Amino acid sequence: EIVMTQSPATLSVSPGERATLSCRASQSVSSKLAWYQQKPGQAPRLLIYYASTRATGISARFSGSGSGTEFTLTISSLQSEDFAVYYCQQYNNWPLVTFGQGTKLEIK
Amino acid sequence: QVQMVESGGGVVQPERSLRLSCTASGFTFSRYPMHWVRQAPGKGLEWVAVISHDGDNKYYTDSVKGRFTISRDNSKSTLFLQMNSLRAEDTALYYCARDRGIASADYFFDYWGQGTLVTVSS
């Protein structure tokens, strides 16, 4: 099983600033990495796939980068609606896809 | 618009069974692989099972193999998860999720239902 480790567990950022979230895989997943946003009481929403491709309807403020074992989700100019939990997911080792434990992005 | 509605959750005793359903609309259900993903209370996401668009191929996470069965009825745009021999650690919100791929699975999920809660407790 590929273990996905996200850091930090909690990130406190002020509105208007930039947030950088990290995700590390225990072995290479190539570029088969997705990011999801989950707000309280809601289902996850796909943000990014293939490490850097934004999903349909996702704001350009969200960008993804990385390959192999190190990945980053960057959210520029944070808006109030961006404060949520973010999960990374590898799908290189299908069908045993795995998620990170999540990073909670909170208002500073 | 794409919509998926799960049902069938509830409180069940250990070792009992439960069948979850997910009714889809707003897209051609028969073209997409479908998944179940679960989330224990206050915890992260865990992939559970996938079924190919035609129902011919199914895969499961190790912890549910031999206990859970995923199936689908394309004529009714419905996905199922039969859960037998339930354990306390199966307690979670169960989401159905659409694979982004068409016919062939990509193994990431572009649409999710709102989930149905399964609680296993004596």
mmCIF file with all atom_site columns, C-alpha atoms in Angstrom:
data_model
loop_
_atom_site.group_PDB
_atom_site.id
_atom_site.type_symbol
_atom_site.label_atom_id
_atom_site.label_alt_id
_atom_site.label_comp_id
_atom_site.label_asym_id
_atom_site.label_entity_id
_atom_site.label_seq_id
_atom_site.pdbx_PDB_ins_code
_atom_site.Cartn_x
_atom_site.Cartn_y
_atom_site.Cartn_z
_atom_site.occupancy
_atom_site.B_iso_or_equiv
_atom_site.pdbx_formal_charge
_atom_site.auth_seq_id
_atom_site.auth_comp_id
_atom_site.auth_asym_id
_atom_site.auth_atom_id
_atom_site.pdbx_PDB_model_num
ATOM 1   C CA . GLU A 1 1   ? 0.000   0.000   0.000   1.00 0.00 ? 1   GLU A CA 1
ATOM 2   C CA . ILE A 1 2   ? 1.219   3.466   -0.856  1.00 0.00 ? 2   ILE A CA 1
ATOM 3   C CA . VAL A 1 3   ? 1.054   5.738   2.184   1.00 0.00 ? 3   VAL A CA 1
ATOM 4   C CA . MET A 1 4   ? 0.199   9.377   1.545   1.00 0.00 ? 4   MET A CA 1
ATOM 5   C CA . THR A 1 5   ? 1.382   11.869  4.156   1.00 0.00 ? 5   THR A CA 1
ATOM 6   C CA . GLN A 1 6   ? 0.051   15.414  4.198   1.00 0.00 ? 6   GLN A CA 1
ATOM 7   C CA . SER A 1 7   ? 1.603   18.342  5.980   1.00 0.00 ? 7   SER A CA 1
ATOM 8   C CA . PRO A 1 8   ? 0.906   20.290  7.964   1.00 0.00 ? 8   PRO A CA 1
ATOM 9   C CA . ALA A 1 9   ? -2.096  18.763  9.701   1.00 0.00 ? 9   ALA A CA 1
ATOM 10  C CA . THR A 1 10  ? -3.486  22.255  10.289  1.00 0.00 ? 10  THR A CA 1
ATOM 11  C CA . LEU A 1 11  ? -2.554  25.425  8.454   1.00 0.00 ? 11  LEU A CA 1
ATOM 12  C CA . SER A 1 12  ? -3.609  28.850  9.676   1.00 0.00 ? 12  SER A CA 1
ATOM 13  C CA . VAL A 1 13  ? -3.628  31.542  7.000   1.00 0.00 ? 13  VAL A CA 1
ATOM 14  C CA . SER A 1 14  ? -5.196  34.977  6.747   1.00 0.00 ? 14  SER A CA 1
ATOM 15  C CA . PRO A 1 15  ? -7.719  35.773  4.010   1.00 0.00 ? 15  PRO A CA 1
ATOM 16  C CA . GLY A 1 16  ? -6.001  37.212  0.961   1.00 0.00 ? 16  GLY A CA 1
ATOM 17  C CA . GLU A 1 17  ? -2.753  35.371  1.637   1.00 0.00 ? 17  GLU A CA 1
ATOM 18  C CA . ARG A 1 18  ? -1.418  32.285  -0.107  1.00 0.00 ? 18  ARG A CA 1
ATOM 19  C CA . ALA A 1 19  ? -1.621  28.761  1.284   1.00 0.00 ? 19  ALA A CA 1
ATOM 20  C CA . THR A 1 20  ? 0.750   25.944  0.402   1.00 0.00 ? 20  THR A CA 1
ATOM 21  C CA . LEU A 1 21  ? -0.230  22.375  1.271   1.00 0.00 ? 21  LEU A CA 1
ATOM 22  C CA . SER A 1 22  ? 2.086   19.403  0.878   1.00 0.00 ? 22  SER A CA 1
ATOM 23  C CA . CYS A 1 23  ? 1.540   15.741  0.108   1.00 0.00 ? 23  CYS A CA 1
ATOM 24  C CA . ARG A 1 24  ? 4.225   13.070  0.074   1.00 0.00 ? 24  ARG A CA 1
ATOM 25  C CA . ALA A 1 25  ? 3.919   9.517   -1.244  1.00 0.00 ? 25  ALA A CA 1
ATOM 26  C CA . SER A 1 26  ? 5.817   6.579   0.240   1.00 0.00 ? 26  SER A CA 1
ATOM 27  C CA . GLN A 1 27  ? 6.819   5.577   -3.293  1.00 0.00 ? 27  GLN A CA 1
ATOM 28  C CA . SER A 1 28  ? 6.523   7.164   -6.687  1.00 0.00 ? 28  SER A CA 1
ATOM 29  C CA . VAL A 1 29  ? 3.003   7.697   -8.003  1.00 0.00 ? 29  VAL A CA 1
ATOM 30  C CA . SER A 1 30  ? 4.185   9.424   -11.176 1.00 0.00 ? 30  SER A CA 1
ATOM 31  C CA . SER A 1 31  ? 1.695   12.263  -11.751 1.00 0.00 ? 31  SER A CA 1
ATOM 32  C CA . LYS A 1 32  ? -1.339  10.254  -10.684 1.00 0.00 ? 32  LYS A CA 1
ATOM 33  C CA . LEU A 1 33  ? -2.296  12.515  -7.827  1.00 0.00 ? 33  LEU A CA 1
ATOM 34  C CA . ALA A 1 34  ? -5.600  14.217  -7.134  1.00 0.00 ? 34  ALA A CA 1
ATOM 35  C CA . TRP A 1 35  ? -6.628  16.869  -4.621  1.00 0.00 ? 35  TRP A CA 1
ATOM 36  C CA . TYR A 1 36  ? -10.051 17.232  -3.040  1.00 0.00 ? 36  TYR A CA 1
ATOM 37  C CA . GLN A 1 37  ? -11.669 19.888  -0.880  1.00 0.00 ? 37  GLN A CA 1
ATOM 38  C CA . GLN A 1 38  ? -14.155 18.942  1.824   1.00 0.00 ? 38  GLN A CA 1
ATOM 39  C CA . LYS A 1 39  ? -16.239 21.404  3.807   1.00 0.00 ? 39  LYS A CA 1
ATOM 40  C CA . PRO A 1 40  ? -18.079 20.426  7.005   1.00 0.00 ? 40  PRO A CA 1
ATOM 41  C CA . GLY A 1 41  ? -21.149 18.335  6.271   1.00 0.00 ? 41  GLY A CA 1
ATOM 42  C CA . GLN A 1 42  ? -20.369 18.128  2.572   1.00 0.00 ? 42  GLN A CA 1
ATOM 43  C CA . ALA A 1 43  ? -18.964 15.536  0.229   1.00 0.00 ? 43  ALA A CA 1
ATOM 44  C CA . PRO A 1 44  ? -15.462 15.983  -1.126  1.00 0.00 ? 44  PRO A CA 1
ATOM 45  C CA . ARG A 1 45  ? -15.056 18.004  -4.304  1.00 0.00 ? 45  ARG A CA 1
ATOM 46  C CA . LEU A 1 46  ? -12.434 17.258  -6.942  1.00 0.00 ? 46  LEU A CA 1
ATOM 47  C CA . LEU A 1 47  ? -10.037 20.169  -7.401  1.00 0.00 ? 47  LEU A CA 1
ATOM 48  C CA . ILE A 1 48  ? -6.971  18.869  -9.231  1.00 0.00 ? 48  ILE A CA 1
ATOM 49  C CA . TYR A 1 49  ? -6.032  15.654  -11.034 1.00 0.00 ? 49  TYR A CA 1
ATOM 50  C CA . TYR A 1 50  ? -2.901  14.413  -12.766 1.00 0.00 ? 50  TYR A CA 1
ATOM 51  C CA . ALA A 1 51  ? -1.105  16.569  -10.184 1.00 0.00 ? 51  ALA A CA 1
ATOM 52  C CA . SER A 1 52  ? -1.741  19.877  -11.955 1.00 0.00 ? 52  SER A CA 1
ATOM 53  C CA . THR A 1 53  ? -4.926  19.766  -14.047 1.00 0.00 ? 53  THR A CA 1
ATOM 54  C CA . ARG A 1 54  ? -7.806  21.751  -12.589 1.00 0.00 ? 54  ARG A CA 1
ATOM 55  C CA . ALA A 1 55  ? -11.172 20.039  -12.581 1.00 0.00 ? 55  ALA A CA 1
ATOM 56  C CA . THR A 1 56  ? -14.132 21.589  -14.331 1.00 0.00 ? 56  THR A CA 1
ATOM 57  C CA . GLY A 1 57  ? -15.301 24.792  -12.702 1.00 0.00 ? 57  GLY A CA 1
ATOM 58  C CA . ILE A 1 58  ? -12.390 25.096  -10.295 1.00 0.00 ? 58  ILE A CA 1
ATOM 59  C CA . SER A 1 59  ? -10.988 28.584  -9.773  1.00 0.00 ? 59  SER A CA 1
ATOM 60  C CA . ALA A 1 60  ? -7.554  29.415  -11.181 1.00 0.00 ? 60  ALA A CA 1
ATOM 61  C CA . ARG A 1 61  ? -6.583  30.343  -7.613  1.00 0.00 ? 61  ARG A CA 1
ATOM 62  C CA . PHE A 1 62  ? -6.035  26.613  -7.104  1.00 0.00 ? 62  PHE A CA 1
ATOM 63  C CA . SER A 1 63  ? -2.900  25.137  -8.609  1.00 0.00 ? 63  SER A CA 1
ATOM 64  C CA . GLY A 1 64  ? -1.125  21.838  -8.199  1.00 0.00 ? 64  GLY A CA 1
ATOM 65  C CA . SER A 1 65  ? 2.439   20.801  -8.842  1.00 0.00 ? 65  SER A CA 1
ATOM 66  C CA . GLY A 1 66  ? 4.851   17.942  -8.326  1.00 0.00 ? 66  GLY A CA 1
ATOM 67  C CA . SER A 1 67  ? 5.523   14.430  -9.519  1.00 0.00 ? 67  SER A CA 1
ATOM 68  C CA . GLY A 1 68  ? 6.971   11.239  -8.167  1.00 0.00 ? 68  GLY A CA 1
ATOM 69  C CA . THR A 1 69  ? 6.675   11.487  -4.401  1.00 0.00 ? 69  THR A CA 1
ATOM 70  C CA . GLU A 1 70  ? 6.351   15.207  -3.651  1.00 0.00 ? 70  GLU A CA 1
ATOM 71  C CA . PHE A 1 71  ? 3.274   17.272  -4.446  1.00 0.00 ? 71  PHE A CA 1
ATOM 72  C CA . THR A 1 72  ? 1.961   20.720  -3.586  1.00 0.00 ? 72  THR A CA 1
ATOM 73  C CA . LEU A 1 73  ? -1.440  22.374  -3.678  1.00 0.00 ? 73  LEU A CA 1
ATOM 74  C CA . THR A 1 74  ? -1.262  26.152  -3.726  1.00 0.00 ? 74  THR A CA 1
ATOM 75  C CA . ILE A 1 75  ? -4.224  28.398  -3.121  1.00 0.00 ? 75  ILE A CA 1
ATOM 76  C CA . SER A 1 76  ? -3.510  31.999  -3.958  1.00 0.00 ? 76  SER A CA 1
ATOM 77  C CA . SER A 1 77  ? -5.345  34.910  -2.348  1.00 0.00 ? 77  SER A CA 1
ATOM 78  C CA . LEU A 1 78  ? -7.447  32.874  0.064   1.00 0.00 ? 78  LEU A CA 1
ATOM 79  C CA . GLN A 1 79  ? -11.176 33.532  0.102   1.00 0.00 ? 79  GLN A CA 1
ATOM 80  C CA . SER A 1 80  ? -13.522 32.725  2.987   1.00 0.00 ? 80  SER A CA 1
ATOM 81  C CA . GLU A 1 81  ? -14.964 29.782  1.060   1.00 0.00 ? 81  GLU A CA 1
ATOM 82  C CA . ASP A 1 82  ? -11.529 28.151  0.749   1.00 0.00 ? 82  ASP A CA 1
ATOM 83  C CA . PHE A 1 83  ? -11.261 27.293  4.433   1.00 0.00 ? 83  PHE A CA 1
ATOM 84  C CA . ALA A 1 84  ? -11.854 23.552  4.518   1.00 0.00 ? 84  ALA A CA 1
ATOM 85  C CA . VAL A 1 85  ? -10.064 20.216  4.749   1.00 0.00 ? 85  VAL A CA 1
ATOM 86  C CA . TYR A 1 86  ? -7.955  19.185  1.773   1.00 0.00 ? 86  TYR A CA 1
ATOM 87  C CA . TYR A 1 87  ? -7.078  15.611  0.853   1.00 0.00 ? 87  TYR A CA 1
ATOM 88  C CA . CYS A 1 88  ? -4.590  14.252  -1.642  1.00 0.00 ? 88  CYS A CA 1
ATOM 89  C CA . GLN A 1 89  ? -5.163  10.875  -3.296  1.00 0.00 ? 89  GLN A CA 1
ATOM 90  C CA . GLN A 1 90  ? -2.848  8.676   -5.335  1.00 0.00 ? 90  GLN A CA 1
ATOM 91  C CA . TYR A 1 91  ? -4.304  6.555   -8.093  1.00 0.00 ? 91  TYR A CA 1
ATOM 92  C CA . ASN A 1 92  ? -1.137  5.152   -9.604  1.00 0.00 ? 92  ASN A CA 1
ATOM 93  C CA . ASN A 1 93  ? -1.400  1.942   -7.582  1.00 0.00 ? 93  ASN A CA 1
ATOM 94  C CA . TRP A 1 94  ? -4.938  1.130   -8.665  1.00 0.00 ? 94  TRP A CA 1
ATOM 95  C CA . PRO A 1 95  ? -7.205  -0.381  -7.569  1.00 0.00 ? 95  PRO A CA 1
ATOM 96  C CA . LEU A 1 96  ? -5.651  0.234   -4.153  1.00 0.00 ? 96  LEU A CA 1
ATOM 97  C CA . VAL A 1 97  ? -5.965  3.987   -4.274  1.00 0.00 ? 97  VAL A CA 1
ATOM 98  C CA . THR A 1 98  ? -5.125  5.781   -1.040  1.00 0.00 ? 98  THR A CA 1
ATOM 99  C CA . PHE A 1 99  ? -5.754  9.174   0.485   1.00 0.00 ? 99  PHE A CA 1
ATOM 100 C CA . GLY A 1 100 ? -3.709  11.375  2.741   1.00 0.00 ? 100 GLY A CA 1
ATOM 101 C CA . GLN A 1 101 ? -5.006  12.095  6.217   1.00 0.00 ? 101 GLN A CA 1
ATOM 102 C CA . GLY A 1 102 ? -5.975  15.633  5.278   1.00 0.00 ? 102 GLY A CA 1
ATOM 103 C CA . THR A 1 103 ? -4.851  19.189  5.965   1.00 0.00 ? 103 THR A CA 1
ATOM 104 C CA . LYS A 1 104 ? -7.271  21.509  7.706   1.00 0.00 ? 104 LYS A CA 1
ATOM 105 C CA . LEU A 1 105 ? -6.964  25.038  6.359   1.00 0.00 ? 105 LEU A CA 1
ATOM 106 C CA . GLU A 1 106 ? -8.249  27.473  8.950   1.00 0.00 ? 106 GLU A CA 1
ATOM 107 C CA . ILE A 1 107 ? -8.609  31.203  9.206   1.00 0.00 ? 107 ILE A CA 1
ATOM 108 C CA . LYS A 1 108 ? -5.807  32.943  11.042  1.00 0.00 ? 108 LYS A CA 1
ATOM 109 C CA . GLN B 2 1   ? -26.885 18.076  -13.537 1.00 0.00 ? 1   GLN B CA 1
ATOM 110 C CA . VAL B 2 2   ? -25.032 15.098  -12.158 1.00 0.00 ? 2   VAL B CA 1
ATOM 111 C CA . GLN B 2 3   ? -26.615 13.825  -8.967  1.00 0.00 ? 3   GLN B CA 1
ATOM 112 C CA . MET B 2 4   ? -26.148 10.737  -6.843  1.00 0.00 ? 4   MET B CA 1
ATOM 113 C CA . VAL B 2 5   ? -28.268 9.905   -3.823  1.00 0.00 ? 5   VAL B CA 1
ATOM 114 C CA . GLU B 2 6   ? -27.268 7.196   -1.385  1.00 0.00 ? 6   GLU B CA 1
ATOM 115 C CA . SER B 2 7   ? -29.675 5.340   0.858   1.00 0.00 ? 7   SER B CA 1
ATOM 116 C CA . GLY B 2 8   ? -29.865 2.276   3.049   1.00 0.00 ? 8   GLY B CA 1
ATOM 117 C CA . GLY B 2 9   ? -27.668 3.308   5.932   1.00 0.00 ? 9   GLY B CA 1
ATOM 118 C CA . GLY B 2 10  ? -28.639 2.866   9.553   1.00 0.00 ? 10  GLY B CA 1
ATOM 119 C CA . VAL B 2 11  ? -27.729 1.313   12.857  1.00 0.00 ? 11  VAL B CA 1
ATOM 120 C CA . VAL B 2 12  ? -26.941 -2.396  12.699  1.00 0.00 ? 12  VAL B CA 1
ATOM 121 C CA . GLN B 2 13  ? -25.534 -4.924  15.129  1.00 0.00 ? 13  GLN B CA 1
ATOM 122 C CA . PRO B 2 14  ? -22.138 -6.538  14.569  1.00 0.00 ? 14  PRO B CA 1
ATOM 123 C CA . GLU B 2 15  ? -22.177 -9.531  12.214  1.00 0.00 ? 15  GLU B CA 1
ATOM 124 C CA . ARG B 2 16  ? -25.443 -8.374  10.625  1.00 0.00 ? 16  ARG B CA 1
ATOM 125 C CA . SER B 2 17  ? -25.947 -7.200  7.043   1.00 0.00 ? 17  SER B CA 1
ATOM 126 C CA . LEU B 2 18  ? -26.937 -4.008  5.276   1.00 0.00 ? 18  LEU B CA 1
ATOM 127 C CA . ARG B 2 19  ? -27.440 -3.073  1.636   1.00 0.00 ? 19  ARG B CA 1
ATOM 128 C CA . LEU B 2 20  ? -26.631 0.412   0.413   1.00 0.00 ? 20  LEU B CA 1
ATOM 129 C CA . SER B 2 21  ? -27.997 1.926   -2.780  1.00 0.00 ? 21  SER B CA 1
ATOM 130 C CA . CYS B 2 22  ? -26.908 4.900   -4.850  1.00 0.00 ? 22  CYS B CA 1
ATOM 131 C CA . THR B 2 23  ? -29.304 6.230   -7.464  1.00 0.00 ? 23  THR B CA 1
ATOM 132 C CA . ALA B 2 24  ? -27.709 8.356   -10.144 1.00 0.00 ? 24  ALA B CA 1
ATOM 133 C CA . SER B 2 25  ? -29.127 10.907  -12.543 1.00 0.00 ? 25  SER B CA 1
ATOM 134 C CA . GLY B 2 26  ? -27.957 13.581  -14.949 1.00 0.00 ? 26  GLY B CA 1
ATOM 135 C CA . PHE B 2 27  ? -25.469 11.385  -16.806 1.00 0.00 ? 27  PHE B CA 1
ATOM 136 C CA . THR B 2 28  ? -25.270 8.110   -18.710 1.00 0.00 ? 28  THR B CA 1
ATOM 137 C CA . PHE B 2 29  ? -24.702 5.836   -15.736 1.00 0.00 ? 29  PHE B CA 1
ATOM 138 C CA . SER B 2 30  ? -23.831 2.787   -17.814 1.00 0.00 ? 30  SER B CA 1
ATOM 139 C CA . ARG B 2 31  ? -20.721 4.463   -19.240 1.00 0.00 ? 31  ARG B CA 1
ATOM 140 C CA . TYR B 2 32  ? -18.949 5.097   -15.953 1.00 0.00 ? 32  TYR B CA 1
ATOM 141 C CA . PRO B 2 33  ? -17.086 2.946   -13.453 1.00 0.00 ? 33  PRO B CA 1
ATOM 142 C CA . MET B 2 34  ? -18.421 3.622   -9.977  1.00 0.00 ? 34  MET B CA 1
ATOM 143 C CA . HIS B 2 35  ? -16.890 3.496   -6.514  1.00 0.00 ? 35  HIS B CA 1
ATOM 144 C CA . TRP B 2 36  ? -17.778 3.395   -2.852  1.00 0.00 ? 36  TRP B CA 1
ATOM 145 C CA . VAL B 2 37  ? -15.619 5.518   -0.559  1.00 0.00 ? 37  VAL B CA 1
ATOM 146 C CA . ARG B 2 38  ? -16.138 5.733   3.190   1.00 0.00 ? 38  ARG B CA 1
ATOM 147 C CA . GLN B 2 39  ? -15.274 8.154   5.949   1.00 0.00 ? 39  GLN B CA 1
ATOM 148 C CA . ALA B 2 40  ? -15.301 7.155   9.594   1.00 0.00 ? 40  ALA B CA 1
ATOM 149 C CA . PRO B 2 41  ? -16.603 9.858   11.936  1.00 0.00 ? 41  PRO B CA 1
ATOM 150 C CA . GLY B 2 42  ? -14.037 12.636  12.218  1.00 0.00 ? 42  GLY B CA 1
ATOM 151 C CA . LYS B 2 43  ? -11.564 10.718  10.075  1.00 0.00 ? 43  LYS B CA 1
ATOM 152 C CA . GLY B 2 44  ? -10.214 10.736  6.539   1.00 0.00 ? 44  GLY B CA 1
ATOM 153 C CA . LEU B 2 45  ? -11.327 9.083   3.329   1.00 0.00 ? 45  LEU B CA 1
ATOM 154 C CA . GLU B 2 46  ? -10.943 5.389   2.539   1.00 0.00 ? 46  GLU B CA 1
ATOM 155 C CA . TRP B 2 47  ? -11.620 3.787   -0.820  1.00 0.00 ? 47  TRP B CA 1
ATOM 156 C CA . VAL B 2 48  ? -13.801 0.684   -0.480  1.00 0.00 ? 48  VAL B CA 1
ATOM 157 C CA . ALA B 2 49  ? -14.686 -0.808  -3.848  1.00 0.00 ? 49  ALA B CA 1
ATOM 158 C CA . VAL B 2 50  ? -15.013 -0.194  -7.584  1.00 0.00 ? 50  VAL B CA 1
ATOM 159 C CA . ILE B 2 51  ? -17.134 -1.742  -10.311 1.00 0.00 ? 51  ILE B CA 1
ATOM 160 C CA . SER B 2 52  ? -16.530 -1.387  -14.028 1.00 0.00 ? 52  SER B CA 1
ATOM 161 C CA . HIS B 2 53  ? -19.093 0.333   -16.213 1.00 0.00 ? 53  HIS B CA 1
ATOM 162 C CA . ASP B 2 54  ? -20.504 -2.998  -17.369 1.00 0.00 ? 54  ASP B CA 1
ATOM 163 C CA . GLY B 2 55  ? -20.315 -4.713  -13.998 1.00 0.00 ? 55  GLY B CA 1
ATOM 164 C CA . ASP B 2 56  ? -17.812 -7.300  -15.181 1.00 0.00 ? 56  ASP B CA 1
ATOM 165 C CA . ASN B 2 57  ? -14.886 -6.215  -13.011 1.00 0.00 ? 57  ASN B CA 1
ATOM 166 C CA . LYS B 2 58  ? -14.907 -5.514  -9.293  1.00 0.00 ? 58  LYS B CA 1
ATOM 167 C CA . TYR B 2 59  ? -12.154 -4.741  -6.819  1.00 0.00 ? 59  TYR B CA 1
ATOM 168 C CA . TYR B 2 60  ? -12.172 -4.238  -3.062  1.00 0.00 ? 60  TYR B CA 1
ATOM 169 C CA . THR B 2 61  ? -9.964  -2.913  -0.336  1.00 0.00 ? 61  THR B CA 1
ATOM 170 C CA . ASP B 2 62  ? -8.474  -5.771  1.679   1.00 0.00 ? 62  ASP B CA 1
ATOM 171 C CA . SER B 2 63  ? -10.452 -5.081  4.851   1.00 0.00 ? 63  SER B CA 1
ATOM 172 C CA . VAL B 2 64  ? -13.812 -5.741  3.158   1.00 0.00 ? 64  VAL B CA 1
ATOM 173 C CA . LYS B 2 65  ? -12.901 -8.577  0.786   1.00 0.00 ? 65  LYS B CA 1
ATOM 174 C CA . GLY B 2 66  ? -15.192 -11.543 1.268   1.00 0.00 ? 66  GLY B CA 1
ATOM 175 C CA . ARG B 2 67  ? -17.690 -9.460  3.267   1.00 0.00 ? 67  ARG B CA 1
ATOM 176 C CA . PHE B 2 68  ? -18.792 -6.679  0.894   1.00 0.00 ? 68  PHE B CA 1
ATOM 177 C CA . THR B 2 69  ? -20.125 -7.025  -2.661  1.00 0.00 ? 69  THR B CA 1
ATOM 178 C CA . ILE B 2 70  ? -20.445 -4.154  -5.102  1.00 0.00 ? 70  ILE B CA 1
ATOM 179 C CA . SER B 2 71  ? -22.960 -4.421  -7.929  1.00 0.00 ? 71  SER B CA 1
ATOM 180 C CA . ARG B 2 72  ? -24.943 -2.236  -10.287 1.00 0.00 ? 72  ARG B CA 1
ATOM 181 C CA . ASP B 2 73  ? -28.162 -2.172  -12.269 1.00 0.00 ? 73  ASP B CA 1
ATOM 182 C CA . ASN B 2 74  ? -27.545 -0.021  -15.321 1.00 0.00 ? 74  ASN B CA 1
ATOM 183 C CA . SER B 2 75  ? -31.200 -0.215  -16.365 1.00 0.00 ? 75  SER B CA 1
ATOM 184 C CA . LYS B 2 76  ? -32.062 1.613   -13.131 1.00 0.00 ? 76  LYS B CA 1
ATOM 185 C CA . SER B 2 77  ? -28.911 3.773   -12.876 1.00 0.00 ? 77  SER B CA 1
ATOM 186 C CA . THR B 2 78  ? -28.288 2.337   -9.440  1.00 0.00 ? 78  THR B CA 1
ATOM 187 C CA . LEU B 2 79  ? -25.173 1.215   -7.610  1.00 0.00 ? 79  LEU B CA 1
ATOM 188 C CA . PHE B 2 80  ? -25.260 -1.153  -4.651  1.00 0.00 ? 80  PHE B CA 1
ATOM 189 C CA . LEU B 2 81  ? -23.057 -2.245  -1.805  1.00 0.00 ? 81  LEU B CA 1
ATOM 190 C CA . GLN B 2 82  ? -24.051 -5.415  0.017   1.00 0.00 ? 82  GLN B CA 1
ATOM 191 C CA . MET B 2 83  ? -22.307 -5.435  3.384   1.00 0.00 ? 83  MET B CA 1
ATOM 192 C CA . ASN B 2 84  ? -22.231 -8.670  5.377   1.00 0.00 ? 84  ASN B CA 1
ATOM 193 C CA . SER B 2 85  ? -20.575 -9.615  8.659   1.00 0.00 ? 85  SER B CA 1
ATOM 194 C CA . LEU B 2 86  ? -20.370 -5.980  9.647   1.00 0.00 ? 86  LEU B CA 1
ATOM 195 C CA . ARG B 2 87  ? -17.829 -4.871  12.227  1.00 0.00 ? 87  ARG B CA 1
ATOM 196 C CA . ALA B 2 88  ? -17.550 -1.830  14.451  1.00 0.00 ? 88  ALA B CA 1
ATOM 197 C CA . GLU B 2 89  ? -14.707 -0.570  12.270  1.00 0.00 ? 89  GLU B CA 1
ATOM 198 C CA . ASP B 2 90  ? -17.090 -0.418  9.285   1.00 0.00 ? 90  ASP B CA 1
ATOM 199 C CA . THR B 2 91  ? -18.900 2.468   10.961  1.00 0.00 ? 91  THR B CA 1
ATOM 200 C CA . ALA B 2 92  ? -18.649 5.351   8.519   1.00 0.00 ? 92  ALA B CA 1
ATOM 201 C CA . LEU B 2 93  ? -20.374 7.652   6.100   1.00 0.00 ? 93  LEU B CA 1
ATOM 202 C CA . TYR B 2 94  ? -20.476 5.771   2.808   1.00 0.00 ? 94  TYR B CA 1
ATOM 203 C CA . TYR B 2 95  ? -20.213 7.820   -0.363  1.00 0.00 ? 95  TYR B CA 1
ATOM 204 C CA . CYS B 2 96  ? -20.823 6.653   -3.875  1.00 0.00 ? 96  CYS B CA 1
ATOM 205 C CA . ALA B 2 97  ? -18.476 8.370   -6.280  1.00 0.00 ? 97  ALA B CA 1
ATOM 206 C CA . ARG B 2 98  ? -18.291 8.515   -10.037 1.00 0.00 ? 98  ARG B CA 1
ATOM 207 C CA . ASP B 2 99  ? -15.018 7.697   -11.712 1.00 0.00 ? 99  ASP B CA 1
ATOM 208 C CA . ARG B 2 100 ? -13.803 10.443  -14.007 1.00 0.00 ? 100 ARG B CA 1
ATOM 209 C CA . GLY B 2 101 ? -13.035 7.913   -16.704 1.00 0.00 ? 101 GLY B CA 1
ATOM 210 C CA . ILE B 2 102 ? -15.521 6.748   -19.297 1.00 0.00 ? 102 ILE B CA 1
ATOM 211 C CA . ALA B 2 103 ? -15.650 2.970   -19.784 1.00 0.00 ? 103 ALA B CA 1
ATOM 212 C CA . SER B 2 104 ? -12.122 2.617   -18.388 1.00 0.00 ? 104 SER B CA 1
ATOM 213 C CA . ALA B 2 105 ? -11.511 3.658   -14.771 1.00 0.00 ? 105 ALA B CA 1
ATOM 214 C CA . ASP B 2 106 ? -9.178  6.521   -13.943 1.00 0.00 ? 106 ASP B CA 1
ATOM 215 C CA . TYR B 2 107 ? -9.519  5.820   -10.226 1.00 0.00 ? 107 TYR B CA 1
ATOM 216 C CA . PHE B 2 108 ? -10.228 9.336   -9.145  1.00 0.00 ? 108 PHE B CA 1
ATOM 217 C CA . PHE B 2 109 ? -13.633 10.772  -8.490  1.00 0.00 ? 109 PHE B CA 1
ATOM 218 C CA . ASP B 2 110 ? -15.314 13.719  -10.150 1.00 0.00 ? 110 ASP B CA 1
ATOM 219 C CA . TYR B 2 111 ? -18.752 13.557  -8.534  1.00 0.00 ? 111 TYR B CA 1
ATOM 220 C CA . TRP B 2 112 ? -19.817 12.353  -5.102  1.00 0.00 ? 112 TRP B CA 1
ATOM 221 C CA . GLY B 2 113 ? -23.121 11.724  -3.413  1.00 0.00 ? 113 GLY B CA 1
ATOM 222 C CA . GLN B 2 114 ? -23.878 13.159  0.016   1.00 0.00 ? 114 GLN B CA 1
ATOM 223 C CA . GLY B 2 115 ? -23.335 9.848   1.743   1.00 0.00 ? 115 GLY B CA 1
ATOM 224 C CA . THR B 2 116 ? -25.325 7.464   3.916   1.00 0.00 ? 116 THR B CA 1
ATOM 225 C CA . LEU B 2 117 ? -24.280 6.751   7.481   1.00 0.00 ? 117 LEU B CA 1
ATOM 226 C CA . VAL B 2 118 ? -23.692 3.205   8.642   1.00 0.00 ? 118 VAL B CA 1
ATOM 227 C CA . THR B 2 119 ? -23.284 2.632   12.356  1.00 0.00 ? 119 THR B CA 1
ATOM 228 C CA . VAL B 2 120 ? -22.303 -0.819  13.595  1.00 0.00 ? 120 VAL B CA 1
ATOM 229 C CA . SER B 2 121 ? -23.025 -1.142  17.278  1.00 0.00 ? 121 SER B CA 1
ATOM 230 C CA . SER B 2 122 ? -24.531 -3.592  19.693  1.00 0.00 ? 122 SER B CA 1
#
